[in-house]
CSV table of C-alpha atoms and ligand atoms in Angstrom, one decimal:
chain,number,residue,atom,x,y,z
K,1,MET,CA,-9.1,39.8,-146.6
K,2,GLY,CA,-5.8,37.5,-146.5
K,3,GLN,CA,-3.8,40.3,-148.1
K,4,GLU,CA,-3.7,42.1,-144.7
K,5,LEU,CA,-1.7,39.6,-142.6
K,6,PRO,CA,2.2,41.4,-142.9
K,7,LEU,CA,3.8,37.5,-143.7
K,8,GLN,CA,1.9,38.0,-147.7
K,9,GLU,CA,3.6,41.3,-148.0
K,10,GLY,CA,6.6,39.9,-148.5
K,11,PHE,CA,8.0,41.4,-145.2
K,12,LEU,CA,7.6,41.8,-141.4
K,13,THR,CA,8.9,44.3,-139.1
K,14,THR,CA,10.7,43.8,-135.7
K,15,ARG,CA,13.7,44.8,-133.3
K,16,VAL,CA,17.0,43.8,-134.5
K,17,ASP,CA,18.1,42.4,-131.2
K,18,ALA,CA,15.3,40.2,-131.5
K,19,VAL,CA,16.3,38.5,-134.6
K,20,VAL,CA,19.7,38.7,-133.5
K,21,ASN,CA,19.1,36.9,-130.7
K,22,TRP,CA,16.8,34.4,-132.7
K,23,ALA,CA,19.8,33.7,-134.8
K,24,ARG,CA,22.3,33.2,-131.9
K,25,SER,CA,20.1,31.3,-129.6
K,26,ASN,CA,19.4,29.1,-132.4
K,27,SER,CA,22.9,28.0,-133.8
K,28,LEU,CA,24.7,27.9,-130.7
K,29,MET,CA,28.1,25.6,-131.2
K,30,PRO,CA,29.0,23.9,-128.4
K,31,MET,CA,32.8,23.8,-127.6
K,32,PRO,CA,32.8,20.1,-126.1
K,33,MET,CA,35.2,20.5,-122.7
K,34,GLY,CA,34.9,16.7,-122.0
K,35,LEU,CA,36.9,16.1,-119.1
K,36,ALA,CA,35.5,13.0,-117.6
K,37,CYS,CA,32.6,10.5,-117.1
K,38,CYS,CA,30.0,13.2,-118.0
K,39,ALA,CA,31.3,13.7,-121.4
K,40,ILE,CA,29.7,10.3,-122.8
K,41,GLU,CA,26.4,12.1,-121.5
K,42,MET,CA,27.3,15.0,-123.7
K,43,MET,CA,28.0,12.4,-126.5
K,44,ALA,CA,24.3,11.3,-126.3
K,45,PHE,CA,23.0,15.0,-125.8
K,46,ALA,CA,24.2,15.3,-129.5
K,47,ALA,CA,23.5,11.6,-130.8
K,48,PRO,CA,20.5,10.8,-132.5
K,49,LYS,CA,18.1,9.7,-130.2
K,50,TYR,CA,18.3,12.9,-128.3
K,51,ASP,CA,19.3,15.0,-131.6
K,52,VAL,CA,20.5,18.1,-130.3
K,53,ALA,CA,20.2,19.4,-133.9
K,54,ARG,CA,16.5,20.3,-132.8
K,55,PHE,CA,18.0,22.8,-130.9
K,56,GLY,CA,20.3,24.0,-133.8
K,57,SER,CA,23.3,22.8,-131.6
K,58,GLU,CA,24.6,19.5,-133.4
K,59,ALA,CA,27.6,21.1,-134.6
K,60,MET,CA,30.3,20.6,-131.9
K,61,ARG,CA,33.4,22.6,-132.9
K,62,PHE,CA,36.8,21.4,-131.4
K,63,SER,CA,38.2,25.1,-132.3
K,64,PRO,CA,37.5,27.5,-129.6
K,65,ARG,CA,37.5,30.5,-132.2
K,66,GLN,CA,34.1,28.5,-133.6
K,67,ALA,CA,32.0,27.7,-130.6
K,68,ASP,CA,30.2,30.7,-128.7
K,69,LEU,CA,29.3,27.7,-125.7
K,70,MET,CA,31.3,25.6,-123.4
K,71,ILE,CA,29.7,22.9,-122.0
K,72,VAL,CA,32.6,21.7,-119.1
K,73,ALA,CA,31.6,18.4,-119.1
K,74,GLY,CA,33.7,16.5,-115.8
K,75,TRP,CA,35.9,17.3,-113.2
K,76,VAL,CA,38.4,19.9,-113.9
K,77,SER,CA,41.9,19.5,-112.1
K,78,TYR,CA,44.4,22.1,-111.1
K,79,LYS,CA,46.8,21.5,-114.2
K,80,MET,CA,43.3,21.4,-116.8
K,81,ALA,CA,41.9,24.5,-115.3
K,82,HIS,CA,44.9,27.0,-117.1
K,83,THR,CA,43.9,24.9,-120.4
K,84,ILE,CA,40.0,25.4,-120.2
K,85,ARG,CA,40.5,29.0,-119.3
K,86,ARG,CA,42.9,29.3,-122.4
K,87,VAL,CA,40.4,28.0,-124.6
K,88,TRP,CA,37.4,30.0,-122.9
K,89,ASP,CA,40.1,33.1,-123.4
K,90,GLN,CA,40.4,32.5,-127.2
K,91,MET,CA,36.5,31.9,-127.9
K,92,ALA,CA,35.1,35.0,-129.2
K,93,ASP,CA,32.0,37.1,-127.7
K,94,PRO,CA,29.4,36.6,-127.1
K,95,LYS,CA,29.8,33.2,-125.4
K,96,TRP,CA,28.2,31.3,-123.1
K,97,CYS,CA,29.2,28.3,-120.6
K,98,ILE,CA,27.4,25.5,-119.0
K,99,SER,CA,29.0,23.7,-116.0
K,100,MET,CA,27.9,20.4,-116.6
K,101,GLY,CA,27.2,17.7,-113.3
K,102,ALA,CA,28.3,17.9,-109.9
K,103,CYS,CA,32.2,17.6,-110.4
K,104,ALA,CA,32.6,20.8,-112.5
K,105,SER,CA,29.6,22.9,-110.6
K,106,SER,CA,31.3,21.6,-107.6
K,107,GLY,CA,34.2,19.3,-107.5
K,108,GLY,CA,31.2,16.8,-106.9
K,109,MET,CA,32.6,13.4,-105.2
K,110,HIS,CA,36.1,14.6,-105.8
K,111,ARG,CA,37.0,16.3,-102.6
K,112,CYS,CA,40.2,16.1,-103.0
K,113,TYR,CA,43.8,18.0,-103.7
K,114,GLY,CA,44.0,18.1,-107.2
K,115,VAL,CA,40.6,18.9,-108.7
K,116,VAL,CA,39.1,22.7,-108.5
K,117,GLN,CA,36.4,22.7,-106.3
K,118,GLY,CA,33.8,24.1,-108.9
K,119,CYS,CA,34.6,25.4,-112.4
K,120,ASP,CA,32.9,28.8,-111.6
K,121,ASN,CA,35.8,29.2,-109.7
K,122,PHE,CA,37.5,30.3,-113.1
K,123,LEU,CA,35.2,30.7,-115.3
K,124,PRO,CA,31.4,32.6,-115.6
K,125,VAL,CA,29.3,30.1,-115.7
K,126,ASP,CA,25.7,30.5,-117.0
K,127,VAL,CA,23.8,27.4,-116.2
K,128,TYR,CA,24.4,24.8,-113.7
K,129,ILE,CA,23.5,21.3,-114.7
K,130,PRO,CA,23.0,18.8,-111.5
K,131,GLY,CA,23.6,15.1,-111.5
K,132,CYS,CA,26.0,12.2,-111.2
K,133,PRO,CA,26.2,12.4,-115.0
K,134,PRO,CA,22.8,14.1,-115.8
K,135,ARG,CA,20.6,13.1,-118.1
K,136,PRO,CA,21.0,13.9,-121.8
K,137,GLU,CA,17.7,15.8,-121.0
K,138,ALA,CA,19.1,17.8,-118.8
K,139,VAL,CA,21.7,19.0,-121.2
K,140,ILE,CA,18.6,19.8,-123.3
K,141,HIS,CA,16.8,21.7,-120.6
K,142,ALA,CA,20.5,23.6,-119.8
K,143,LEU,CA,20.7,24.3,-123.8
K,144,MET,CA,17.1,25.9,-123.7
K,145,ASP,CA,17.9,27.8,-120.4
K,146,ILE,CA,21.1,29.1,-122.3
K,147,GLN,CA,18.5,30.0,-125.2
K,148,GLU,CA,16.3,31.8,-123.0
K,149,LYS,CA,19.0,33.7,-121.4
K,150,ILE,CA,20.3,34.6,-124.9
K,151,ARG,CA,16.6,35.7,-125.9
K,152,ASN,CA,16.0,37.9,-123.1
K,153,GLN,CA,19.5,39.3,-121.9
K,154,TYR,CA,21.6,39.7,-124.5
K,155,SER,CA,21.7,42.9,-126.9
K,156,ILE,CA,23.3,43.3,-130.1
K,157,GLU,CA,24.5,46.9,-128.9
K,158,GLN,CA,27.1,44.9,-125.8
K,159,ASP,CA,29.2,43.9,-128.5
K,160,GLY,CA,29.9,47.5,-129.3
K,161,ILE,CA,30.7,48.4,-126.1
K,162,TYR,CA,33.4,45.6,-124.9
K,163,GLY,CA,34.5,46.8,-121.7
K,164,ARG,CA,32.6,50.2,-120.9
K,165,ASP,CA,30.1,50.7,-118.7
K,166,MET,CA,27.1,48.9,-120.3
K,167,PRO,CA,23.5,50.8,-120.6
K,168,VAL,CA,20.6,48.9,-119.4
K,169,VAL,CA,18.8,46.8,-121.4
K,170,ALA,CA,15.1,46.7,-121.3
K,171,ALA,CA,14.2,42.8,-121.3
K,172,ASN,CA,12.7,41.9,-124.5
K,173,ARG,CA,10.3,39.3,-122.8
K,174,PRO,CA,6.8,38.7,-123.9
K,175,THR,CA,4.2,40.4,-122.3
K,176,ILE,CA,0.7,39.5,-121.4
K,177,VAL,CA,-2.0,41.8,-120.8
K,178,THR,CA,-4.1,41.9,-117.6
K,179,PRO,CA,-7.6,43.2,-116.2
K,180,ASP,CA,-4.5,45.4,-114.1
K,181,GLY,CA,-2.5,46.3,-117.2
K,182,GLU,CA,0.7,44.7,-118.8
K,183,HIS,CA,3.0,42.0,-117.3
K,184,ALA,CA,5.8,40.8,-117.7
K,185,ILE,CA,6.1,37.0,-117.9
K,186,SER,CA,9.1,35.9,-115.7
K,187,PRO,CA,11.3,32.9,-117.3
K,188,ALA,CA,9.6,30.9,-114.1
K,189,GLY,CA,6.5,31.6,-115.3
K,190,LEU,CA,7.4,30.3,-119.1
K,191,TYR,CA,7.8,26.7,-118.0
K,192,THR,CA,4.9,26.4,-115.9
K,193,GLN,CA,2.4,28.0,-118.2
K,194,ARG,CA,-0.1,26.4,-120.4
L,1,MET,CA,16.3,-20.5,-102.8
L,2,PRO,CA,14.3,-18.4,-105.4
L,3,GLU,CA,10.9,-17.4,-103.7
L,4,LYS,CA,7.7,-17.4,-106.0
L,5,LEU,CA,6.3,-13.9,-105.4
L,6,THR,CA,2.3,-13.7,-105.7
L,7,ASN,CA,2.5,-12.3,-109.3
L,8,GLY,CA,4.6,-15.0,-110.3
L,9,ILE,CA,8.1,-13.3,-110.8
L,10,LYS,CA,11.0,-15.2,-110.0
L,11,ALA,CA,12.5,-13.0,-106.6
L,12,PRO,CA,16.3,-12.0,-107.5
L,13,LYS,CA,18.9,-15.2,-106.6
L,14,THR,CA,21.6,-13.5,-104.5
L,15,LEU,CA,25.1,-14.4,-105.9
L,16,PRO,CA,26.7,-17.1,-104.3
L,17,PHE,CA,29.9,-15.3,-103.5
L,18,GLU,CA,30.7,-15.2,-99.6
L,19,PHE,CA,34.2,-14.6,-98.8
L,20,VAL,CA,35.6,-14.9,-95.2
L,21,PRO,CA,39.8,-15.0,-95.0
L,22,GLN,CA,40.4,-18.0,-94.1
L,23,GLU,CA,43.4,-20.7,-93.9
L,24,ALA,CA,45.2,-21.3,-97.4
L,25,GLU,CA,44.7,-24.3,-98.4
L,26,THR,CA,40.7,-24.0,-98.0
L,27,ALA,CA,40.3,-20.3,-99.1
L,28,VAL,CA,41.5,-21.7,-102.4
L,29,LEU,CA,39.0,-24.6,-102.5
L,30,ASN,CA,36.0,-22.8,-101.2
L,31,ASN,CA,36.7,-19.0,-102.7
L,32,PRO,CA,35.3,-19.7,-106.1
L,33,HIS,CA,37.7,-16.4,-106.9
L,34,ALA,CA,40.7,-17.9,-106.2
L,35,LYS,CA,42.8,-18.3,-109.3
L,36,ALA,CA,44.9,-21.1,-110.2
L,37,THR,CA,47.5,-18.2,-111.4
L,38,THR,CA,47.8,-17.3,-107.9
L,39,LEU,CA,49.1,-20.7,-107.0
L,40,VAL,CA,52.9,-20.0,-107.1
L,41,ASP,CA,54.2,-21.6,-104.0
L,42,ASP,CA,56.8,-24.0,-106.0
L,43,VAL,CA,58.4,-20.3,-106.9
L,44,LEU,CA,58.4,-19.1,-103.4
L,45,ASP,CA,59.8,-22.0,-101.8
L,46,ALA,CA,62.3,-22.1,-104.5
L,47,MET,CA,62.8,-18.1,-103.4
L,48,GLU,CA,63.6,-18.9,-100.1
L,49,ALA,CA,66.2,-21.9,-100.3
L,50,SER,CA,68.5,-19.5,-102.8
L,51,PHE,CA,68.1,-16.5,-101.3
L,52,GLY,CA,67.3,-17.4,-97.2
L,53,THR,CA,67.0,-15.1,-94.9
L,54,ALA,CA,66.5,-11.8,-97.3
L,55,VAL,CA,62.9,-13.4,-97.8
L,56,LEU,CA,61.1,-12.0,-94.7
L,57,GLU,CA,57.5,-12.5,-94.8
L,58,ARG,CA,55.2,-15.0,-97.3
L,59,VAL,CA,51.5,-13.8,-97.0
L,60,VAL,CA,48.2,-15.3,-98.5
L,61,TYR,CA,45.2,-13.6,-98.8
L,62,ALA,CA,42.3,-14.2,-100.8
L,63,GLY,CA,44.4,-17.2,-102.3
L,64,GLU,CA,46.9,-14.6,-104.0
L,65,ARG,CA,50.6,-14.6,-103.0
L,66,THR,CA,52.4,-12.2,-101.4
L,67,VAL,CA,56.5,-12.2,-100.4
L,68,ARG,CA,57.6,-9.3,-98.8
L,69,ILE,CA,61.9,-9.3,-99.3
L,70,SER,CA,64.6,-7.3,-98.1
L,71,THR,CA,64.7,-4.0,-100.2
L,72,ASP,CA,68.8,-4.9,-100.4
L,73,SER,CA,68.5,-8.1,-102.3
L,74,LEU,CA,65.1,-6.3,-104.6
L,75,LEU,CA,67.3,-6.6,-107.6
L,76,GLU,CA,69.2,-9.7,-107.0
L,77,ILE,CA,65.5,-11.2,-106.5
L,78,CYS,CA,63.8,-9.7,-109.3
L,79,THR,CA,66.9,-10.5,-112.1
L,80,TRP,CA,66.2,-14.0,-110.9
L,81,LEU,CA,62.9,-14.0,-110.9
L,82,LYS,CA,62.6,-12.4,-114.3
L,83,GLU,CA,65.8,-15.2,-115.5
L,84,THR,CA,65.2,-18.2,-113.9
L,85,GLN,CA,61.2,-18.0,-113.4
L,86,GLY,CA,59.8,-16.7,-116.2
L,87,PHE,CA,58.3,-13.5,-114.5
L,88,THR,CA,59.3,-11.3,-117.6
L,89,TYR,CA,55.9,-8.6,-117.3
L,90,LEU,CA,55.8,-5.8,-114.5
L,91,ALA,CA,52.3,-5.1,-114.5
L,92,ASP,CA,51.8,-3.0,-111.6
L,93,LEU,CA,54.3,-1.1,-109.2
L,94,ALA,CA,52.5,1.7,-106.6
L,95,GLY,CA,53.6,3.0,-103.2
L,96,ILE,CA,51.4,2.8,-100.2
L,97,ASP,CA,51.6,4.7,-96.9
L,98,ARG,CA,51.2,2.6,-94.1
L,99,PHE,CA,51.8,5.2,-91.6
L,100,THR,CA,53.5,3.1,-88.8
L,101,GLU,CA,56.5,3.8,-86.6
L,102,GLU,CA,58.5,1.7,-88.4
L,103,ASP,CA,58.9,0.7,-92.2
L,104,ARG,CA,56.3,3.5,-93.1
L,105,TYR,CA,56.3,3.0,-96.7
L,106,GLU,CA,55.8,-0.1,-99.0
L,107,VAL,CA,56.6,-0.6,-102.6
L,108,PHE,CA,54.3,-3.8,-104.6
L,109,TYR,CA,55.6,-5.0,-107.6
L,110,ASN,CA,52.9,-7.0,-109.2
L,111,LEU,CA,54.9,-9.8,-111.7
L,112,VAL,CA,53.3,-12.4,-113.9
L,113,ASN,CA,54.8,-15.0,-115.9
L,114,MET,CA,53.2,-14.7,-119.5
L,115,THR,CA,54.2,-18.3,-120.5
L,116,LYS,CA,52.5,-20.0,-117.4
L,117,GLY,CA,49.9,-17.7,-116.3
L,118,LYS,CA,51.5,-16.8,-113.2
L,119,ARG,CA,51.0,-13.8,-110.9
L,120,LEU,CA,53.0,-13.1,-108.1
L,121,ARG,CA,53.2,-9.9,-105.7
L,122,VAL,CA,56.7,-8.7,-104.2
L,123,VAL,CA,56.8,-6.2,-101.5
L,124,ILE,CA,59.0,-4.1,-99.9
L,125,ARG,CA,58.9,-1.6,-96.9
L,126,ILE,CA,61.0,1.3,-96.5
L,127,ASP,CA,61.5,3.5,-93.6
L,128,GLU,CA,60.6,7.2,-93.5
L,129,GLU,CA,64.9,8.1,-92.7
L,130,SER,CA,65.9,6.5,-96.2
L,131,MET,CA,63.2,6.8,-98.1
L,132,THR,CA,65.3,5.0,-101.0
L,133,ALA,CA,64.7,2.0,-102.9
L,134,PRO,CA,67.1,0.6,-105.9
L,135,THR,CA,65.0,1.4,-109.3
L,136,LEU,CA,64.2,-1.7,-111.5
L,137,CYS,CA,64.0,0.5,-114.6
L,138,ASP,CA,67.1,-1.8,-116.0
L,139,ILE,CA,65.3,-5.1,-115.3
L,140,PHE,CA,61.7,-4.1,-116.1
L,141,PRO,CA,61.7,-0.7,-118.3
L,142,ALA,CA,58.0,-0.6,-117.4
L,143,ALA,CA,58.8,0.4,-114.0
L,144,ASN,CA,60.0,3.8,-114.9
L,145,TRP,CA,56.6,6.1,-115.4
L,146,ASN,CA,55.1,4.0,-112.1
L,147,GLU,CA,58.3,5.1,-109.9
L,148,ARG,CA,58.0,8.7,-110.9
L,149,GLU,CA,54.1,7.9,-110.3
L,150,ALA,CA,55.3,6.9,-106.4
L,151,TRP,CA,58.2,9.5,-106.2
L,152,ASP,CA,55.2,12.2,-107.1
L,153,MET,CA,53.4,10.9,-104.9
L,154,PHE,CA,55.2,9.8,-101.9
L,155,GLY,CA,58.7,11.1,-102.3
L,156,LEU,CA,60.3,7.6,-102.2
L,157,ARG,CA,63.5,8.4,-104.5
L,158,PHE,CA,64.4,5.4,-107.1
L,159,GLU,CA,68.3,5.4,-106.8
L,160,GLY,CA,69.6,4.9,-110.3
L,161,HIS,CA,66.3,6.5,-112.0
L,162,PRO,CA,67.2,7.6,-115.6
L,163,ASP,CA,64.9,10.5,-114.9
L,164,LEU,CA,63.2,10.9,-111.7
L,165,ARG,CA,60.6,13.6,-112.3
L,166,ARG,CA,57.2,14.2,-110.8
L,167,MET,CA,54.5,12.2,-113.0
L,168,PHE,CA,51.0,13.7,-112.5
L,169,MET,CA,51.8,17.0,-110.0
L,170,PRO,CA,52.7,20.1,-111.6
L,171,GLU,CA,56.5,20.5,-111.7
L,172,ASP,CA,57.4,23.5,-108.9
L,173,PHE,CA,54.6,21.4,-106.6
L,174,GLU,CA,56.3,21.3,-103.3
L,175,TYR,CA,54.4,18.0,-101.3
L,176,HIS,CA,53.8,14.5,-101.5
L,177,PRO,CA,50.0,14.3,-101.8
L,178,LEU,CA,49.2,10.8,-101.0
L,179,ARG,CA,51.1,10.6,-97.8
L,180,LYS,CA,48.6,10.4,-94.9
L,181,GLU,CA,49.4,13.5,-93.3
L,182,PHE,CA,48.8,15.5,-96.6
L,183,PRO,CA,45.4,17.7,-95.8
L,184,LEU,CA,42.5,16.4,-97.9
L,185,LEU,CA,42.0,19.6,-100.1
L,186,GLY,CA,45.5,20.6,-100.6
L,187,VAL,CA,47.9,23.1,-99.3
L,188,PRO,CA,46.0,26.7,-100.3
L,189,GLY,CA,48.5,28.4,-102.1
L,190,SER,CA,50.6,25.3,-103.4
L,191,MET,CA,48.4,25.1,-107.0
L,192,ALA,CA,47.3,28.0,-108.6
L,193,LEU,CA,44.4,28.3,-110.4
L,194,PRO,CA,43.7,30.6,-113.8
L,195,PRO,CA,43.4,33.9,-113.7
L,196,GLN,CA,40.0,35.7,-113.3
L,197,VAL,CA,40.1,38.1,-116.9
L,198,PRO,CA,42.6,37.3,-119.4
L,199,THR,CA,45.1,39.5,-118.3
L,200,GLY,CA,45.0,39.5,-115.1
L,201,GLU,CA,47.4,37.7,-112.1
L,202,LEU,CA,47.0,33.9,-111.6
L,203,THR,CA,44.7,33.4,-108.7
L,204,GLN,CA,45.8,32.3,-105.5
L,205,ASP,CA,42.6,31.6,-103.5
L,206,PRO,CA,41.6,27.7,-104.1
L,207,PHE,CA,38.0,28.8,-103.4
L,208,PRO,CA,37.3,32.3,-104.5
L,209,ALA,CA,33.9,31.6,-105.5
L,210,ALA,CA,33.2,30.6,-102.0
L,211,HIS,CA,34.6,33.4,-100.5
L,212,GLY,CA,32.2,35.5,-102.5
L,213,SER,CA,34.3,36.8,-105.6
L,214,LYS,CA,32.7,36.2,-109.5
L,215,THR,CA,34.4,35.6,-112.1
L,216,PRO,CA,33.4,38.5,-114.3
L,217,TRP,CA,31.7,37.8,-117.9
L,218,SER,CA,33.8,38.6,-121.0
L,219,PHE,CA,31.7,41.9,-121.6
L,220,GLU,CA,32.7,43.1,-118.5
L,221,GLU,CA,36.1,42.5,-118.1
L,222,VAL,CA,37.9,45.5,-117.5
L,223,GLU,CA,39.8,47.0,-120.7
L,224,SER,CA,43.2,46.3,-120.8
L,225,GLU,CA,46.7,47.7,-122.7
L,226,ASP,CA,46.7,44.7,-124.9
L,227,ASP,CA,43.3,45.6,-125.9
L,228,VAL,CA,44.2,48.9,-127.9
O,1,SF4,S1,29.7,14.6,-112.4
O,1,SF4,FE1,29.7,12.4,-112.1
O,1,SF4,S2,29.6,11.6,-114.3
O,1,SF4,FE2,30.3,13.5,-114.4
O,1,SF4,S3,32.3,14.1,-114.1
O,1,SF4,FE3,31.6,13.7,-112.1
O,1,SF4,S4,31.3,12.0,-111.5
O,1,SF4,FE4,31.8,11.4,-113.7
């Protein structure tokens, strides 16, 4: 009986995207762009108590060539913005960006001449975290959102078509079967489902 | 008095600090935060005795002594403070925009006597017309960067400064941002944001996201000649 289970045969079949995205999402290497007080919470997020190693992201990489997730933690001054953009450009594709805290997302309380009013003015941000500073749990939640995004949105096909029109890839979402037929689960539903 | 609450936990005690500006002596006696380090009346008396009219005003606030002196005698008085009174440490120096009709700008110098443990604040006022003050770099080398900051933020020129460049703002920035008339969010176009794509032009609009532009994802960036 048990011999009918696929794992006991020593192999399983799946989609390449599913495997690659699974590997990518569970080994994100953050580039800690720590600019102000938020960086302290980002360290707590990587430290043993919150232990982001559970999500495979404990290895902070201070070289942009080895990182694929930029965490912009803190307020961005106009002078620093150019450096951040350069570091971002040096990161290899595929790459993702978290804007951590009120300051990185909108300028926050630094409503003044020297601070860029939100790092989305020059970076493509995937996830914004509210808070001043956000708790490390919130950063972990943002990381889980990025993992969710990688598993569902990104296809390995995109790597080969840099700069050209991207074919629409069907979302690789889990489905549920209801009496009316098959339904994709929305990402919002994934969190509330019991 | 801490009240007893019903559940047996004492209400938190309020901190016993209430400060109301008072006359000098009572302020020092009553204000628990006034320190003996700021009692430098003997130095100020000696300063008045040797420089006379150059000492314009003596202010005591919260037990701290501030003396306003004439800009012309700044070097003389600071040399005297350093060499005869032992104020060898310049702890801080910065500009203030008072936004008054006359003598609009103020520069303060916080001096410390390390052996006796005394502090003194010396201030000078600078008129909008002249915008110049003598540099203290020759007496206190620590003044160098702080004077550069005051130049950067207020446009105060320090005569004789060895290297009066901007301290914080970009070198090609044209304004002095801590002046009261400078707009809070800066002058649009005075500082550029980085390009939206690696090979693009600098972004001159300071709020592109608010104006509806969205930075492309890296896989959406258009191929440029450099990529081939
Ligand atoms: S959001 Fe708050 S904690 Fe984070 S950088 Fe800004 S001021 Fe600091």
